[in-house]
Short mmCIF file of C-alpha atoms and ligand atoms in Angstrom, two decimals:
data_model
loop_
_atom_site.label_atom_id
_atom_site.label_comp_id
_atom_site.label_asym_id
_atom_site.label_seq_id
_atom_site.Cartn_x
_atom_site.Cartn_y
_atom_site.Cartn_z
CA MET A 19 111.14 78.69 101.36
CA SER A 20 110.91 77.70 105.02
CA THR A 21 109.56 79.87 107.83
CA LEU A 22 112.32 81.75 109.61
CA LEU A 23 110.36 83.99 111.96
CA GLU A 24 106.78 83.76 113.18
CA LEU A 25 104.97 86.17 115.47
CA SER A 26 101.59 85.13 116.86
CA GLY A 27 99.20 86.83 119.23
CA VAL A 28 101.76 89.55 119.98
CA SER A 29 100.51 92.57 121.90
CA VAL A 30 102.25 95.42 123.65
CA SER A 31 100.79 98.42 125.47
CA PHE A 32 102.37 101.69 126.48
CA ASP A 33 100.50 103.30 129.39
CA GLY A 34 97.36 101.36 128.50
CA PHE A 35 97.56 102.16 124.77
CA LYS A 36 97.87 99.06 122.57
CA ALA A 37 100.66 99.88 120.11
CA ILE A 38 100.73 96.27 118.87
CA ASN A 39 97.46 94.35 119.01
CA ASN A 40 97.29 90.58 118.56
CA LEU A 41 99.80 90.73 115.70
CA ALA A 42 100.50 87.71 113.50
CA PHE A 43 103.39 87.77 111.05
CA GLN A 44 105.51 85.23 109.22
CA ILE A 45 108.57 85.53 107.01
CA GLY A 46 110.45 82.84 105.16
CA GLU A 47 114.09 82.37 104.25
CA PRO A 48 114.98 83.68 101.78
CA GLU A 49 112.33 86.35 101.34
CA MET A 50 111.94 90.08 100.75
CA ARG A 51 109.06 91.78 102.55
CA ALA A 52 107.95 95.38 102.64
CA ILE A 53 106.07 96.76 105.64
CA ILE A 54 103.91 99.81 105.07
CA GLY A 55 101.39 101.64 107.20
CA PRO A 56 100.53 105.16 108.31
CA ASN A 57 102.38 106.95 111.11
CA GLY A 58 101.69 105.35 114.45
CA ALA A 59 100.73 102.00 112.84
CA GLY A 60 103.28 100.18 115.00
CA LYS A 61 106.09 99.62 112.47
CA THR A 62 108.89 100.74 114.78
CA THR A 63 107.47 98.86 117.75
CA PHE A 64 107.19 95.75 115.56
CA MET A 65 110.92 95.92 114.80
CA ASP A 66 111.71 96.72 118.44
CA ILE A 67 109.91 93.52 119.46
CA ILE A 68 111.80 91.36 116.97
CA THR A 69 115.19 92.77 118.04
CA GLY A 70 114.40 92.44 121.76
CA LYS A 71 114.34 96.17 122.47
CA THR A 72 110.68 95.99 123.52
CA LYS A 73 109.23 93.02 125.37
CA PRO A 74 105.63 92.24 124.40
CA ASP A 75 102.97 91.68 127.06
CA GLU A 76 101.60 88.66 125.22
CA GLY A 77 102.32 86.34 122.33
CA ARG A 78 105.16 84.39 120.80
CA VAL A 79 108.09 85.31 118.56
CA ILE A 80 109.39 82.02 117.19
CA TRP A 81 112.75 81.88 115.42
CA GLY A 82 114.58 79.35 113.26
CA GLU A 83 114.41 75.60 112.88
CA LYS A 84 114.79 75.10 116.64
CA ASN A 85 111.63 77.17 117.25
CA ILE A 86 113.28 79.38 119.85
CA ASN A 87 110.94 81.89 121.50
CA LEU A 88 112.86 85.18 121.28
CA ILE A 89 110.69 86.92 123.89
CA GLY A 90 112.80 87.66 126.94
CA LYS A 91 116.11 87.16 125.11
CA SER A 92 118.56 90.06 125.25
CA GLU A 93 119.20 92.31 122.26
CA SER A 94 122.77 90.99 121.93
CA HIS A 95 121.56 87.38 122.06
CA ILE A 96 119.03 88.11 119.30
CA ALA A 97 121.70 89.85 117.20
CA ARG A 98 123.90 86.74 117.54
CA GLU A 99 121.00 84.58 116.40
CA GLY A 100 121.37 86.44 113.12
CA ILE A 101 118.98 89.40 113.23
CA GLY A 102 120.53 92.64 111.99
CA ARG A 103 118.84 96.03 112.06
CA LYS A 104 119.52 99.10 109.98
CA PHE A 105 118.12 102.27 111.51
CA GLN A 106 117.13 105.22 109.37
CA LYS A 107 120.17 107.32 110.24
CA PRO A 108 123.44 105.78 109.03
CA THR A 109 125.88 104.95 111.82
CA VAL A 110 129.31 104.32 110.34
CA PHE A 111 132.73 105.10 111.77
CA GLU A 112 133.11 108.50 110.11
CA ALA A 113 136.85 108.90 110.72
CA GLN A 114 137.74 105.49 109.26
CA THR A 115 137.95 104.51 105.61
CA VAL A 116 135.26 102.47 103.92
CA ARG A 117 137.69 99.52 103.91
CA GLU A 118 138.35 99.87 107.65
CA ASN A 119 134.63 100.08 108.38
CA LEU A 120 133.98 96.84 106.47
CA ALA A 121 137.02 95.17 108.05
CA MET A 122 135.75 96.01 111.53
CA ALA A 123 132.33 94.58 110.75
CA LEU A 124 133.90 91.39 109.35
CA LYS A 125 136.14 90.89 112.37
CA ASN A 126 133.27 91.26 114.76
CA PRO A 127 130.38 89.37 113.26
CA ARG A 128 126.96 89.91 114.81
CA GLY A 129 127.68 92.64 117.33
CA PRO A 130 130.56 95.14 117.04
CA PHE A 131 132.06 94.62 120.49
CA ASP A 132 131.39 90.97 121.00
CA VAL A 133 134.87 89.45 121.41
CA LEU A 134 133.36 86.04 122.12
CA PHE A 135 132.26 85.87 118.53
CA TYR A 136 135.47 87.18 117.04
CA LYS A 137 136.16 85.23 113.90
CA LYS A 138 139.59 85.18 112.33
CA SER A 139 139.23 85.73 108.65
CA ALA A 140 142.06 84.62 106.39
CA ASN A 141 140.22 85.81 103.30
CA GLY A 142 139.27 89.18 104.80
CA ALA A 143 140.58 91.22 101.88
CA ALA A 144 138.62 89.22 99.34
CA ARG A 145 135.47 89.44 101.46
CA ILE A 146 135.89 93.22 101.71
CA GLU A 147 136.23 93.52 97.93
CA ALA A 148 133.16 91.35 97.39
CA LEU A 149 131.11 93.32 99.93
CA ALA A 150 132.23 96.65 98.45
CA GLU A 151 131.08 95.49 95.04
CA GLN A 152 127.76 94.35 96.46
CA ILE A 153 127.12 97.81 97.97
CA ASN A 154 128.43 99.80 95.00
CA LEU A 155 131.42 101.22 96.92
CA THR A 156 134.42 99.58 95.23
CA GLU A 157 135.92 102.91 94.18
CA GLN A 158 135.24 104.39 97.61
CA LEU A 159 137.16 101.73 99.57
CA PRO A 160 140.12 104.03 100.39
CA ARG A 161 137.91 107.03 101.19
CA ILE A 162 137.10 108.33 104.66
CA ALA A 163 133.51 107.31 105.45
CA GLY A 164 132.67 110.80 106.72
CA GLU A 165 133.20 112.13 103.17
CA LEU A 166 130.65 109.80 101.56
CA SER A 167 127.25 111.01 100.37
CA HIS A 168 124.21 110.21 102.50
CA GLY A 169 123.27 107.36 100.17
CA GLN A 170 126.78 105.91 100.16
CA LYS A 171 126.84 105.94 103.97
CA GLN A 172 123.58 104.02 103.97
CA TRP A 173 125.11 101.44 101.61
CA LEU A 174 128.19 101.17 103.80
CA GLU A 175 126.06 100.46 106.82
CA ILE A 176 124.11 97.85 104.88
CA GLY A 177 127.48 96.36 103.88
CA MET A 178 128.59 96.29 107.52
CA LEU A 179 125.42 94.46 108.45
CA LEU A 180 125.84 92.02 105.54
CA ALA A 181 129.41 91.37 106.74
CA GLN A 182 127.79 89.93 109.83
CA ASP A 183 125.79 87.60 107.61
CA PRO A 184 122.38 88.03 109.25
CA ARG A 185 119.63 85.53 108.45
CA LEU A 186 117.14 88.37 108.87
CA LEU A 187 117.90 91.98 108.00
CA LEU A 188 115.50 94.70 109.15
CA VAL A 189 115.83 97.97 107.26
CA ASP A 190 114.07 101.19 108.25
CA GLU A 191 113.23 103.61 105.40
CA PRO A 192 116.36 103.02 103.33
CA ALA A 193 115.30 105.36 100.51
CA ALA A 194 114.68 108.44 102.68
CA GLY A 195 116.75 111.42 101.54
CA MET A 196 118.23 109.58 98.54
CA SER A 197 118.60 110.73 94.94
CA PRO A 198 116.77 108.72 92.24
CA PHE A 199 120.07 107.04 91.27
CA GLU A 200 120.79 106.12 94.88
CA ARG A 201 117.28 104.73 95.30
CA GLU A 202 117.74 102.53 92.26
CA LYS A 203 121.06 101.19 93.55
CA THR A 204 119.59 100.65 97.02
CA THR A 205 116.83 98.55 95.46
CA GLU A 206 119.45 96.43 93.70
CA ILE A 207 121.49 96.00 96.91
CA LEU A 208 118.47 94.91 98.94
CA VAL A 209 117.07 92.62 96.24
CA GLU A 210 120.47 90.92 95.96
CA ALA A 211 120.71 90.58 99.76
CA ALA A 212 117.25 89.02 99.89
CA LYS A 213 118.32 86.19 97.58
CA THR A 214 120.10 84.47 100.46
CA ARG A 215 118.32 85.76 103.57
CA ALA A 216 115.11 87.34 104.85
CA VAL A 217 114.94 91.12 104.41
CA VAL A 218 112.19 93.27 105.93
CA VAL A 219 112.00 96.82 104.59
CA VAL A 220 109.86 99.44 106.33
CA GLU A 221 109.23 102.14 103.76
CA HIS A 222 106.86 105.04 103.05
CA ASP A 223 107.89 105.55 99.45
CA MET A 224 105.47 103.46 97.39
CA GLU A 225 107.55 103.72 94.21
CA PHE A 226 110.47 102.24 96.12
CA VAL A 227 108.23 99.47 97.48
CA ARG A 228 107.01 98.76 93.95
CA ARG A 229 110.58 98.27 92.75
CA LEU A 230 111.28 95.79 95.53
CA ASN A 231 108.64 93.66 93.80
CA CYS A 232 107.74 91.64 96.88
CA LYS A 233 104.91 90.73 99.23
CA VAL A 234 103.69 93.72 101.24
CA THR A 235 102.31 93.72 104.79
CA VAL A 236 100.13 96.68 105.77
CA LEU A 237 100.13 97.52 109.47
CA HIS A 238 97.38 99.58 111.05
CA GLU A 239 96.69 100.14 114.74
CA GLY A 240 99.21 97.48 115.64
CA SER A 241 97.71 94.69 113.54
CA VAL A 242 98.05 93.38 110.00
CA LEU A 243 95.35 95.07 107.92
CA ALA A 244 96.24 93.48 104.58
CA GLU A 245 98.93 91.35 102.97
CA GLY A 246 99.83 90.51 99.40
CA SER A 247 101.24 92.18 96.30
CA LEU A 248 101.45 95.99 96.32
CA ASP A 249 98.64 96.18 93.74
CA HIS A 250 96.51 93.82 95.81
CA VAL A 251 96.89 95.73 99.08
CA THR A 252 96.56 99.20 97.58
CA GLN A 253 93.24 98.20 96.01
CA ASN A 254 91.91 97.01 99.36
CA PRO A 255 89.15 99.47 100.43
CA GLU A 256 90.21 99.29 104.09
CA VAL A 257 93.78 100.18 103.16
CA ILE A 258 92.55 103.07 101.00
CA ASP A 259 90.44 104.34 103.92
CA VAL A 260 93.40 104.19 106.30
CA TYR A 261 95.67 106.07 103.91
CA LEU A 262 93.07 108.70 103.13
CA GLY A 263 92.38 109.02 106.86
CA ARG A 264 88.69 108.40 106.57
P1 ADP B 366 105.20 103.75 113.42
O1 ADP B 366 106.64 103.35 113.46
O2 ADP B 366 104.37 102.92 112.51
O3 ADP B 366 105.01 105.22 113.15
P2 ADP B 366 105.33 103.25 116.28
O4 ADP B 366 105.63 101.81 116.47
O5 ADP B 366 106.43 104.22 116.47
O6 ADP B 366 104.58 103.48 114.89
O7 ADP B 366 104.20 103.66 117.32
C1 ADP B 366 102.95 102.98 117.46
C2 ADP B 366 102.13 103.69 118.53
O8 ADP B 366 102.69 103.44 119.81
C3 ADP B 366 102.09 105.19 118.36
O9 ADP B 366 100.79 105.65 118.71
C4 ADP B 366 103.12 105.68 119.35
O10 ADP B 366 102.80 106.98 119.82
C5 ADP B 366 103.03 104.65 120.45
N1 ADP B 366 104.33 104.43 121.12
C6 ADP B 366 105.43 103.90 120.57
N2 ADP B 366 106.42 103.81 121.47
C7 ADP B 366 105.94 104.32 122.63
C8 ADP B 366 106.47 104.52 123.96
N3 ADP B 366 107.73 104.15 124.25
N4 ADP B 366 105.67 105.09 124.88
C9 ADP B 366 104.39 105.44 124.58
N5 ADP B 366 103.83 105.27 123.37
C10 ADP B 366 104.59 104.72 122.40
#
């Protein structure tokens, strides 16, 4: 496993308040990583920095074998480098079928409206079938996306991101609002995706994190408080204090 992304000495302040404070973080390729931490720990800001939405005041965000510093690069540039982000709320084309949604994502890899990166795909149909199977939506291919359940929409969006073949996939609270069956399937989808890429999952649900069976990074006050297996970090007295609010 080689390092894909490395943040060092990253800080960002909003009106004098340090939301991210001298943060160091590394992820390899392939790797699955869960990020946990109480509200306000900096999880969203952390993802905003990686995707170029927020520019840090200090530090380095080093990407890939060419060691590119992503700080200062535009969001679309970073997306084209191969960083995909799944927000909490699913954003699919509700009036289109599942098949059409996946086809659109395949035709426009790494950024939905980026014609420069349009890739003609002779085996589009086969890719769609394979993606649909990967996200548990084979039977739903002809259905209108707006009719899918909340969980199925989340899977479709994950499928649309996978169609763009990101090297790093950032996923924000994928299990929120899902049934136990949907959670289980979501775990399988993410674990499978993480076999060939880096996947970072921000999640509050500890049972879900346990099923991901991966290294966990605990954020607190904009820094890494602990890192390791879920059992290791949840036995850390500092982590316990933070979660109990002492
Ligand atoms: P989390 O996602 O872990 O809940 P956030 O990254 O959203 O944490 O926020 C970290 C801290 O930074 C919080 O105290 C939040 O209020 C603050 N913060 C985040 N974004 C802004 C902003 N745009 N302006 C001011 N404060 C912000």
